Coordinates of C-alpha atoms and ligand atoms in Angstrom, one line a residue:
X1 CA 113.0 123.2 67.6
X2 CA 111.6 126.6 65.4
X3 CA 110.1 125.7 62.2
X4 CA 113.3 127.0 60.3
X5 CA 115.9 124.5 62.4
X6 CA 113.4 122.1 61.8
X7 CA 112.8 122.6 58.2
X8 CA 116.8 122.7 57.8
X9 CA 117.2 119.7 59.7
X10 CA 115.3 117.4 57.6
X11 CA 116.3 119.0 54.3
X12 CA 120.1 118.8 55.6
X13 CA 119.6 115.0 56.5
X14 CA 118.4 114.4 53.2
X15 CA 120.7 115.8 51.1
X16 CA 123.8 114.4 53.3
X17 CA 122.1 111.1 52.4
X18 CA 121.5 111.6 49.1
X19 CA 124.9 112.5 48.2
X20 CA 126.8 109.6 50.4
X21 CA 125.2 108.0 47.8
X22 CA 125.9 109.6 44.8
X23 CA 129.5 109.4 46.3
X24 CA 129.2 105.7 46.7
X25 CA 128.3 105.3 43.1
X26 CA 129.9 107.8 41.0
X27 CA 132.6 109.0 43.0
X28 CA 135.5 108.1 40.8
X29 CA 133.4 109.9 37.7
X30 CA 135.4 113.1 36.0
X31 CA 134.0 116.7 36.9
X32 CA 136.3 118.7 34.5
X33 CA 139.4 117.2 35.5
X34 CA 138.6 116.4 39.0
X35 CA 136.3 113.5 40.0
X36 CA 133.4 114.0 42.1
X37 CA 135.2 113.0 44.9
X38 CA 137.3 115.6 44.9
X39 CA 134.6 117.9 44.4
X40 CA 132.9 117.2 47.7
X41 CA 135.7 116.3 49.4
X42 CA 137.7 119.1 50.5
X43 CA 139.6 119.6 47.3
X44 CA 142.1 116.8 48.2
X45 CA 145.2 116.5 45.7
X46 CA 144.2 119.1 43.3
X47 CA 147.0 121.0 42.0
X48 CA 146.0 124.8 41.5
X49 CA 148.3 127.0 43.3
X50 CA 151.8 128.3 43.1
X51 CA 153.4 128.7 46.4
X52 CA 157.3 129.7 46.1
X53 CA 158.5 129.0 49.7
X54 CA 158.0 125.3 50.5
X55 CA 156.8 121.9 48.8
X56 CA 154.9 119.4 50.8
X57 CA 155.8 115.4 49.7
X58 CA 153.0 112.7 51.3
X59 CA 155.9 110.6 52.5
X60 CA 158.7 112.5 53.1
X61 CA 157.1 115.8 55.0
X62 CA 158.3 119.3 54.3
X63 CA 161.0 120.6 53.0
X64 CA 161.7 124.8 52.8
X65 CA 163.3 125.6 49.1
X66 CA 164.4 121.7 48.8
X67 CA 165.8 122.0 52.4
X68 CA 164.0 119.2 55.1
X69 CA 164.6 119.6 58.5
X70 CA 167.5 118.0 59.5
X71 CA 169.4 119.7 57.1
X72 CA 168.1 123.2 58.0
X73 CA 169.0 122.3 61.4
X74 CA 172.5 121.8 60.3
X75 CA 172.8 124.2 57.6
X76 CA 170.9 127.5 59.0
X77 CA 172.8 130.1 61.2
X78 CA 172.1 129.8 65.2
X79 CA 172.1 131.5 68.4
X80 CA 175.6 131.9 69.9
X81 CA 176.1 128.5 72.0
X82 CA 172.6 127.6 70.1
X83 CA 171.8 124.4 68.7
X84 CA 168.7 125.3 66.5
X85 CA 168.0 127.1 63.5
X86 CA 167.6 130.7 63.9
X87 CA 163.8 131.6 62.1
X88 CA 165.4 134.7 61.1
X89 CA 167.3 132.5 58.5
X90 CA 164.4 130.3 57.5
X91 CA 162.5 133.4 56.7
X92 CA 165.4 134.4 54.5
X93 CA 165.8 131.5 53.0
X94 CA 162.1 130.8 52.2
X95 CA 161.8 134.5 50.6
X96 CA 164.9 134.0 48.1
X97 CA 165.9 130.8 48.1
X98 CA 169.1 131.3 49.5
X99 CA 170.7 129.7 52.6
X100 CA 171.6 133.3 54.7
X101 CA 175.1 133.7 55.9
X102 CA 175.6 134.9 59.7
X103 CA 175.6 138.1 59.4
X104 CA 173.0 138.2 56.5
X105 CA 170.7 136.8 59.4
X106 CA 172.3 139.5 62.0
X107 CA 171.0 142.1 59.3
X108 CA 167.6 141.0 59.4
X109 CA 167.4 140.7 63.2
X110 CA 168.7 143.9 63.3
X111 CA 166.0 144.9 61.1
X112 CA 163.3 143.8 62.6
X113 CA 164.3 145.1 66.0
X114 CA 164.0 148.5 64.1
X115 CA 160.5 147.4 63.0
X116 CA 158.9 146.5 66.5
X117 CA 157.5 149.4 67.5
X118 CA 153.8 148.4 68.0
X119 CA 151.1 151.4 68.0
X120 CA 149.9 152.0 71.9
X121 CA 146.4 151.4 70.4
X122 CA 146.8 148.3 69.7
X123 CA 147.5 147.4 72.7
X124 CA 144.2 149.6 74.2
X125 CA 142.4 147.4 70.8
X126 CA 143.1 144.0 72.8
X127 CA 142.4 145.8 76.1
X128 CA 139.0 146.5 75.3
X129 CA 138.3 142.3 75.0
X130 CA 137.6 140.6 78.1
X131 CA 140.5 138.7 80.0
X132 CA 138.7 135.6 78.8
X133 CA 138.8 136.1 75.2
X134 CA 140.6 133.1 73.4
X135 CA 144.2 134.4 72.5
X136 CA 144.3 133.7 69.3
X137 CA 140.9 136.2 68.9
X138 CA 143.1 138.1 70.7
X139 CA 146.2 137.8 68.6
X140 CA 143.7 138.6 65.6
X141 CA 142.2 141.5 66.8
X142 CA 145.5 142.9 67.5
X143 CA 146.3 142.3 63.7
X144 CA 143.2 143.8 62.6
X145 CA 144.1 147.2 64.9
X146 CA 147.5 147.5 63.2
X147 CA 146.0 147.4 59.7
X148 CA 145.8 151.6 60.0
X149 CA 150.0 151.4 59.3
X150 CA 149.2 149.2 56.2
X151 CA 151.6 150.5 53.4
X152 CA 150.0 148.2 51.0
X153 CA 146.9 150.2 51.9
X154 CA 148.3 153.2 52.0
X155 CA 149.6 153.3 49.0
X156 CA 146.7 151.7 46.7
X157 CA 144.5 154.4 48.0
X158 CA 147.2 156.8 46.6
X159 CA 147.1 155.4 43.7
X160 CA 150.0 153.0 43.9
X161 CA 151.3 151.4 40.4
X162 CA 150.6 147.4 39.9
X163 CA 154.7 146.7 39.4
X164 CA 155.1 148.2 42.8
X165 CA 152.7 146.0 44.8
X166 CA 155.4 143.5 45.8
X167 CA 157.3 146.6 47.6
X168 CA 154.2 147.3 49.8
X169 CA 153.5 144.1 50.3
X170 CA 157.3 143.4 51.4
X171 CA 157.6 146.4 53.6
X172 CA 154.0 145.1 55.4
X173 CA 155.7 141.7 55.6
X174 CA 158.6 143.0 57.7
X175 CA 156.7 145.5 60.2
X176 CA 154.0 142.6 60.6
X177 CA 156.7 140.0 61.3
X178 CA 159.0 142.3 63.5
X179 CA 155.8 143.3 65.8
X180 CA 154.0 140.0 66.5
X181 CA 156.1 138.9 68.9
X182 CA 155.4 142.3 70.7
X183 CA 151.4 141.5 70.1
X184 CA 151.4 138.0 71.2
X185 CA 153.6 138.6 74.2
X186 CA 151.5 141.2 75.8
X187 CA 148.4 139.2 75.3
X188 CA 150.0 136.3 77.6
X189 CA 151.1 138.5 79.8
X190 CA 148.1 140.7 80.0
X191 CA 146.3 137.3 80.1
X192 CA 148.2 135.3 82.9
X193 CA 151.0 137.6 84.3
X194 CA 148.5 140.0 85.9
X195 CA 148.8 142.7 82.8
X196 CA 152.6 143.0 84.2
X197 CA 154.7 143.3 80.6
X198 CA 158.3 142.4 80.1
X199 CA 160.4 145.0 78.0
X200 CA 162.1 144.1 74.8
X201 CA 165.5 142.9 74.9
X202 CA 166.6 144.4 71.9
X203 CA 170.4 142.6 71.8
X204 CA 168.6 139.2 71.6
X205 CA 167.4 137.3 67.9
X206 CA 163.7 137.6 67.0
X207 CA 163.0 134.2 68.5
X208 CA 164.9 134.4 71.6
X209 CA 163.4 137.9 72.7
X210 CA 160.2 136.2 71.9
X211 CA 160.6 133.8 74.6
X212 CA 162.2 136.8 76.7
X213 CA 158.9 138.7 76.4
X214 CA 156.6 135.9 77.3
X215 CA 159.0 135.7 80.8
X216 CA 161.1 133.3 80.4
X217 CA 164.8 133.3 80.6
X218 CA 165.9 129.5 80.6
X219 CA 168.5 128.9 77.6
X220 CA 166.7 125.9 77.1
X221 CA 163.3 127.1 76.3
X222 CA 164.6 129.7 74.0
X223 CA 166.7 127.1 72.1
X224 CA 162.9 125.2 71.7
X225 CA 161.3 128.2 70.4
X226 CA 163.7 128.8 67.8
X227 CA 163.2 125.4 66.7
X228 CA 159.2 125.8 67.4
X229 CA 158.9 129.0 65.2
X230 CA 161.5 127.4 62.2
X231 CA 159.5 124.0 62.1
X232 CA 155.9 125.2 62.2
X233 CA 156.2 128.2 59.4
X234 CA 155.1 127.1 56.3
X235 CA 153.5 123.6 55.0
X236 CA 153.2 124.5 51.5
X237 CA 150.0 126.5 50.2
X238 CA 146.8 124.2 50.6
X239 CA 146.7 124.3 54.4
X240 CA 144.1 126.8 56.0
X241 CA 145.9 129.3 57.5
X242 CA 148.1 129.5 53.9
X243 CA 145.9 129.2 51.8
X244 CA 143.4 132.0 53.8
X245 CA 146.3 133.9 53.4
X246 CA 146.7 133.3 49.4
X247 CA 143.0 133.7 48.6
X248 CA 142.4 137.1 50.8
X249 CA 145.3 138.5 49.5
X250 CA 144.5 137.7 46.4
X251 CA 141.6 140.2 46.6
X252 CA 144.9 142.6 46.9
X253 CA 144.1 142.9 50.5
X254 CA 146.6 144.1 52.6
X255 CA 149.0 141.6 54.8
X256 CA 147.2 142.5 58.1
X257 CA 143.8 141.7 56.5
X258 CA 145.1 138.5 55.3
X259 CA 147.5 137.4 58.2
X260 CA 144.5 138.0 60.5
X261 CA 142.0 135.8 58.3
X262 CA 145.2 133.6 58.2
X263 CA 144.9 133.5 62.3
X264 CA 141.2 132.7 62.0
X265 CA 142.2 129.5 60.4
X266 CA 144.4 128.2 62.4
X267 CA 142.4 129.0 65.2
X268 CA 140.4 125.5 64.3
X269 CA 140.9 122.4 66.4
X270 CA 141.6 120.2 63.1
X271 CA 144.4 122.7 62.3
X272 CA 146.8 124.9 64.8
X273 CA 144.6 124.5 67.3
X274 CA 145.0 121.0 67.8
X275 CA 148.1 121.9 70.0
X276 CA 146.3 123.0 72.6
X277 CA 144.0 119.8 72.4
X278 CA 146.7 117.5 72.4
X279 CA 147.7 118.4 75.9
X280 CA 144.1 118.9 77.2
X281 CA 143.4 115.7 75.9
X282 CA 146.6 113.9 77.9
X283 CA 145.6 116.1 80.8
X284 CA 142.3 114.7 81.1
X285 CA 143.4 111.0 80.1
X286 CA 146.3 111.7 83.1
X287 CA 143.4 112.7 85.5
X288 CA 140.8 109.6 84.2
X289 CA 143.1 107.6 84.8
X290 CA 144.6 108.7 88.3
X291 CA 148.3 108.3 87.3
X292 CA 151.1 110.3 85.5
X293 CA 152.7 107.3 83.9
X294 CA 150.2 104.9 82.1
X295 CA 150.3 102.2 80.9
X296 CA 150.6 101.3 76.4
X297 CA 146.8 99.4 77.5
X298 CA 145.3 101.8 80.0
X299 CA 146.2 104.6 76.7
X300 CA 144.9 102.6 74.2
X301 CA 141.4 101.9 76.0
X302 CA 141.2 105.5 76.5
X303 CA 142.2 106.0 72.5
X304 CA 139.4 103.9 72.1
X305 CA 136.4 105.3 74.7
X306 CA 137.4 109.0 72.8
X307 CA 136.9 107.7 69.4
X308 CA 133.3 106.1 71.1
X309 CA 131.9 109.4 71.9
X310 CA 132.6 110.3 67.8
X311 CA 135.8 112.8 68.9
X312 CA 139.1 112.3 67.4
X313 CA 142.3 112.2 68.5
X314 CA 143.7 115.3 68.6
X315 CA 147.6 115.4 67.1
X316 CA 147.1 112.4 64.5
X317 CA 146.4 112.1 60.8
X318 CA 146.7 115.0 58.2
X319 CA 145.5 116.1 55.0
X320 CA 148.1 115.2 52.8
X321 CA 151.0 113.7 55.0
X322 CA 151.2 109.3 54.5
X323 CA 154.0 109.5 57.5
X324 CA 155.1 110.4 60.5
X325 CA 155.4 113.9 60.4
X326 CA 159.3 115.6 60.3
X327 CA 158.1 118.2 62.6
X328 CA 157.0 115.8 65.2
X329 CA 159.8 113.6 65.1
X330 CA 162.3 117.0 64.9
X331 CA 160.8 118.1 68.7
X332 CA 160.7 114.3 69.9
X333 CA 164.7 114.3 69.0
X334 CA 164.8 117.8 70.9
X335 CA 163.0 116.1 73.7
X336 CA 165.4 113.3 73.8
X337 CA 168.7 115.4 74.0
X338 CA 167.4 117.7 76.4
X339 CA 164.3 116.1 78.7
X340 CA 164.1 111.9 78.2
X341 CA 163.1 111.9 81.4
X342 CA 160.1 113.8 81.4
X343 CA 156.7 112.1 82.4
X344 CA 154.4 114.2 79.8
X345 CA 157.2 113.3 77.1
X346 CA 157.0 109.8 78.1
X347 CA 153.3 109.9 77.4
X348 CA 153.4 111.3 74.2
X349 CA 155.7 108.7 73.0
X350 CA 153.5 105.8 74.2
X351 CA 150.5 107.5 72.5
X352 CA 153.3 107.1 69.4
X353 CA 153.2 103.6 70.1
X354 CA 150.1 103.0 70.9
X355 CA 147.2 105.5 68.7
X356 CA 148.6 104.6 65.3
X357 CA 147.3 100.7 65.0
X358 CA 144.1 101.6 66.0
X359 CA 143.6 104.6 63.9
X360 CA 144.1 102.1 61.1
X361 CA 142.2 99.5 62.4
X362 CA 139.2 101.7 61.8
X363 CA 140.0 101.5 58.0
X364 CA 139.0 104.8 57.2
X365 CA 141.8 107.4 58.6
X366 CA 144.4 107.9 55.6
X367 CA 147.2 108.7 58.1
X368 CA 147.4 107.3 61.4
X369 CA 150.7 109.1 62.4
X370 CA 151.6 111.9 64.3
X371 CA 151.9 115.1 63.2
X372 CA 153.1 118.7 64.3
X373 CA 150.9 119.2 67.4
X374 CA 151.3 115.8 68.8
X375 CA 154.7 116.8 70.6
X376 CA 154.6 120.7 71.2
X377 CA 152.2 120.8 74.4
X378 CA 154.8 118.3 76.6
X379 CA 157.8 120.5 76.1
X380 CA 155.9 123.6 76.4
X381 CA 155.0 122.1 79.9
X382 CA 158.4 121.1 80.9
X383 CA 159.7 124.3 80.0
X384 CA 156.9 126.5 82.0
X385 CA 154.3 127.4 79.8
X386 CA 151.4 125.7 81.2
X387 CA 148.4 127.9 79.6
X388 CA 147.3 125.5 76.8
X389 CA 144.8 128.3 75.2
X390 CA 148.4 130.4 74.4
X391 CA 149.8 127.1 72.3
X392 CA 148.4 128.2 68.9
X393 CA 149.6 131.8 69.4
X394 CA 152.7 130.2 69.3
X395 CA 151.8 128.4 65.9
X396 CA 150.7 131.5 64.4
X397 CA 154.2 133.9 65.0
X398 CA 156.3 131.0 63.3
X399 CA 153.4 130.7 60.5
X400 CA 153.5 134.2 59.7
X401 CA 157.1 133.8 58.4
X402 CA 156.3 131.6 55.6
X403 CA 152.7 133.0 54.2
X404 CA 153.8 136.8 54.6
X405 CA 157.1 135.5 52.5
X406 CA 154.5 133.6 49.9
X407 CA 152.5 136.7 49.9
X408 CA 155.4 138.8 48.8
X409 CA 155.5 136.1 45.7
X410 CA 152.3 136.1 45.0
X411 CA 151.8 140.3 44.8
X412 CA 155.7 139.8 42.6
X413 CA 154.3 137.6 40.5
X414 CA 151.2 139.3 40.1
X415 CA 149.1 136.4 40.8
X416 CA 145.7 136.7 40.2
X417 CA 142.4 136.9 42.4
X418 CA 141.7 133.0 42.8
X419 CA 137.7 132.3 42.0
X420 CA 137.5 128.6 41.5
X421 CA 134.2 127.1 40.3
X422 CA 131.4 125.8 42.7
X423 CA 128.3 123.8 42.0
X424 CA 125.3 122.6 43.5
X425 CA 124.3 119.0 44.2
X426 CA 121.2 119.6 41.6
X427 CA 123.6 120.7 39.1
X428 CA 125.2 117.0 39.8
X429 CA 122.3 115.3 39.5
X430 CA 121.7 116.8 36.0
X431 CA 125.3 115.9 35.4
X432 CA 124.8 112.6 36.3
X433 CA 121.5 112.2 34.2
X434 CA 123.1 113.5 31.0
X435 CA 126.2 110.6 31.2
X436 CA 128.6 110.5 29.1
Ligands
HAX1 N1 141.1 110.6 65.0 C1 139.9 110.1 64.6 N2 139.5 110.0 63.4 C2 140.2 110.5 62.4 C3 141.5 111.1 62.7 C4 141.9 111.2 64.1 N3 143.1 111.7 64.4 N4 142.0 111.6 61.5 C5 141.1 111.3 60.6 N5 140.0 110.7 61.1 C6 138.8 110.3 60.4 C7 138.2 111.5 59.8 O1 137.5 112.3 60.8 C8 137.3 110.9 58.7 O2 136.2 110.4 59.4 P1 134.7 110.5 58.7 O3 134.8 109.8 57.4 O4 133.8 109.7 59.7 O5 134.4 111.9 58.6 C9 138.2 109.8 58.2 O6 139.1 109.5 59.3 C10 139.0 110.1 57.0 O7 139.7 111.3 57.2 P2 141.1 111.5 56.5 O8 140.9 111.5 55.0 O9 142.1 110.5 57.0 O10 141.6 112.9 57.0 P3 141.2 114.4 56.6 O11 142.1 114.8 55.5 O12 139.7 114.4 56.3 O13 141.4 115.2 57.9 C11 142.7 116.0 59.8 C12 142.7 115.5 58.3 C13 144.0 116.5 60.2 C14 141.6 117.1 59.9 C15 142.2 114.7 60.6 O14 143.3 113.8 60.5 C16 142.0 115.1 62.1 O15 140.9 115.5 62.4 N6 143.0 115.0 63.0 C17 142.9 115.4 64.3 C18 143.0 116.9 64.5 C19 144.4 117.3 64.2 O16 145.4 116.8 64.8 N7 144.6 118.4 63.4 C20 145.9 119.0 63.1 C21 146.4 118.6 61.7 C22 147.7 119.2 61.4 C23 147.6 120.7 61.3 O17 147.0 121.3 60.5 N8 148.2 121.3 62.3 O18 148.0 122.6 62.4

C-alpha cells in the first residue's frame, strides 16, 4: 500500500471507530434541531425542502398531488384500448395539480411530438463512447450534449429577468422531456440492435412510441411502459436523483445540467440502479442453483449466503418507506392480469415471501419489504427486453417527468440556492465537551 493509502487507512479506521461511538452514546443529543444521529446519518426525516409534485407517507407509499396509484390508474386518461395511465397525464397533473382531461393530454402529446427533434450531434456525442459504456453514462452524456439548446442558458447570458426564470426553465422542461425517449432509444439500439435505429411513430403517445423506438411492437409491453414511466416519476424531493436535481438547479443551473447530475444519481445500485441488480441477482441465484423454479428454502439459503459475503439484497428496504412499496405491488397486479404464469414472476413473488423475515431477523434493516425495482426486471424479461444494463434508462425517462415539473416550481417560486450546514467530527467533540 503507498504511504498515503496507508496513512488514510488507519486515520479512516479510527475515526469510523471513534464516531460509532460517539453515536452509541450521544446519538439521541440535539444538534440545532436535529440529533446527532441525523447528522451523520444521511439526513434521515429532516424536513427542509419544498417539493410541489408528490408527498411521500412511510406507510402508505406515494401519492402524486394527493392521488396514489390505484386511483391514478383509474382516474388518468389512457391509450385507446389501454389499461394504464398515460404519463403524459401524470406529468400534467404533477405540474398543476389538475387531473388532465383527454384531449388536454392529446395537447401535450401533440406537443411534445413537436419538441423531439434531437440535434444530430448528440447523437455523434454518444457515438464517440465505446459500445461498452454503461447506458446510463450514456443517457448522461447525451444530456450534457443537448445543454447547447438550453433556453434557461440562453437567456441568463442575455440577461434574462429573475420573474421570467420559470418560463425558461418550463420551455427546457418540455424539449428535455419530448427528446429523451429519442436519446435513450438510440443508445439501446446503437448498443444491442447493431446501431440499426427505429423511426419515430409520431401518431403514437409519448410512452407508447417510446417502446416503439426501442423495437418493440407488442400491445402488451407498451401497456407496461406506460405504467413503468407513470409509477417510477417522482418519490417526493429527498431521493437522489430529486434531490440532485433540486440542489443543482438551485445553483440556477439549467435543466440539462441538473437532469444529467439527476442521471448520475440514479445511476447507483442503492437507488435506480438496483433494477438492474434485481434480475442479475435472480439470474445468478437461477444459475447457482440449476433450476428456473426454486424452491421458498433453496431462495431463502441463498438470501442468506448473499447477505454472508456483506452484499445486500438488491430490490428490498428504502429510505423512508415502513411498507411494501405501491409501485411494486402496482406491476405485481400488472403481472397477475397479464403473465401469472411466468417463471421469473413466480420467482419474484417467492423472494416476496421469503426475503422479508429474514431481513428482519437481522434487527437492523428498517424496512424489509419490497420496493420499486424488485418487480420491473421479470416483466421487462417476459416482454423482450433482456439487457439488464438498459433497466435504469428506463427509470430515468419516467423520473424526468416529475423533477423537471418540480424544477419548474422551484425557479416559480424562486427558491433559493440550498447551502445546508456541515461540520466536522472535531467540531463534535468540542460540542460534546462543552454539554449543555
Ligand atoms: N439487504 C441487506 N441489508 C440491508 C438492506 C437490504 N436490502 N436494506 C438495508 N440493509 C441494511 C443497511 O445496509 C444497513 O446496514 P449497516 O448498518 O450494516 O450499514 C442497515 O440495514 C440499516 O439500513 P436502513 O436504515 O434500513 O436503510 P437505509 O435507509 O440506510 O438504506 C437502502 C436504504 C434502499 C439504500 C437499503 O435498504 C438498500 O441498500 N437496499 C438494497 C438496494 C436497493 O434496493 N435500492 C433501491 C431503493 C429504492 C430506490 O431508490 N429505487 O430507485
Amino acid at each position: 500500500m503507498d504511504p498515503l493509502k496507508q496513512l488514510f487507512t488507519e486515520k479512516s479506521q479510527a475515526l469510523g471507530k471513534e464516531i460509532k461511538d460517539i453515536l452509541k452514546e450521544h446519538g439521541d443529543k440535539q444538534v440545532d434541531t436535529v440529533s446527532l444521529d441525523q447528522v451523520y446519518g444521511g439526513m434521515r426525516d429532516i424536513t427542509c425542502m419544498i417539493w410541489e409534485p408528490s408527498l411521500l407517507d412511510s406507510e402508505e407509499g406515494i401519492r402524486f398531488r394527493g392521488y396514489s396509484i390505484p386511483e391514478l390508474r383509474e382516474k388518468l386518461p389512457r391509450a385507446p384500448k389501454g389499461t394504464e395511465p398515460l404519463p403524459e397525464g401524470l406529468f400534467w397533473l404533477m405540474l398543476v395539480g389538475e387531473i388532465p382531461t383527454k384531449d388536454q393530454v392529446k395537447w401535450l402529446t401533440e406537443n411534445w411530438v413537436r419538441r423531439a427533434n434531437v440535434p444530430e450531434h448528440v447523437f455523434r456525442a454518444i457515438d464517440a463512447l465505446p459500445i461498452e459504456t454503461h447506458p446510463m453514462t450514456q443517457l448522461s452524456v447525451g444530456v450534457m450534449a443537448m445543454q447547447n439548446t438550453s433556453v434557461f442558458a440562453q437567456r441568463y447570458t442575455s440577461g434574462m429577468n429573475k420573474t421570467e426564470y420559470w418560463d425558461a426553465t418550463y420551455e427546457d422542461t418540455m424539449y428535455l422531456i419530448a427528446r429523451l425517449p429519442r436519446v435513450a432509444a438510440y443508445i439501446y439500439r446503437r448498443v444491442y440492435c447493431k446501431g440499426e435505429q427505429t423511426l419515430p411513430d409520431i401518431s403514437l403517445d409519448w410512452g407508447g412510441n417510446f417502446a416503439h423506438m426501442l423495437g418493440f411492437e407488442d400491445a402488451g409491453f407498451k401497456e407496461y411502459m406506460r405504467l413503468f414511466l407513470t409509477i417510477h416519476a417522482d418519490h417526493e424531493g429527498g431521493n437522489a436523483s430529486a434531490h440532485t436535481t433540486h440542489l443543482v438547479g438551485s445553483t440556477l443551473s439549467d435543466p440539462y445540467l441538473a437532469l444529467s447530475a439527476a442521471f448520475n444519481a440514479l445511476a447507483g445500485p442503492l437507488h435506480g440502479l438496483a433494477n438492474q441488480e434485481v434480475i442479475r441477482w435472480i439470474q445468478k441465484m437461477v444459475d447457482t442453483l440449476g433450476t428456473s423454479k426454486p424452491t421458498r428454502e433453496q431462495i431463502a439459503d441463498y438470501v442468506k449466503s448473499t447477505l454472508a459475503s456483506g452484499r445486500v439484497i438488491p430490490g428490498y428496504g428504502h429510505a423512508v418507506l415502513r411498507k411494501p412499496d405501491p409501485r411494486f405491488m402496482a406491476q405485481r397486479q400488472f403481472a397477475e392480469d397479464h403473465i401469472p404464469d411466468n417463471d421469473l414472476v413466480k420467482i419474484v413473488w417467492k423472494i416476496f415471501d421469503v426475503v422479508p423475515p429474514i431481513l428482519t431477523s437481522l434487527g437492523k434493516v428498517k424496512n424489509p419489504w419490497p420496493n420499486v425495482d424488485a418487480h420491473s426486471g421479470a416483466l421487462l424479461m417476459h416482454y423482450g427486453l433482456k439487457e439488464h444494463n438498459y433497466y435504469t434508462v428506463l427509470f430515468a425517462v419516467s423520473r424526468a417527468l416529475g423533477v423537471l415539473a418540480a424544477q419548474c416550481w422551484a425557479r416559480a417560486l424562486s427558491l433559493p440556492l440550498e447551502r445546508p450546514k456541515s461540520v466536522t467530527t472535531q467540531w463534535v467533540r468540542e460540542f460534546l465537551e462543552k454539554g449543555d
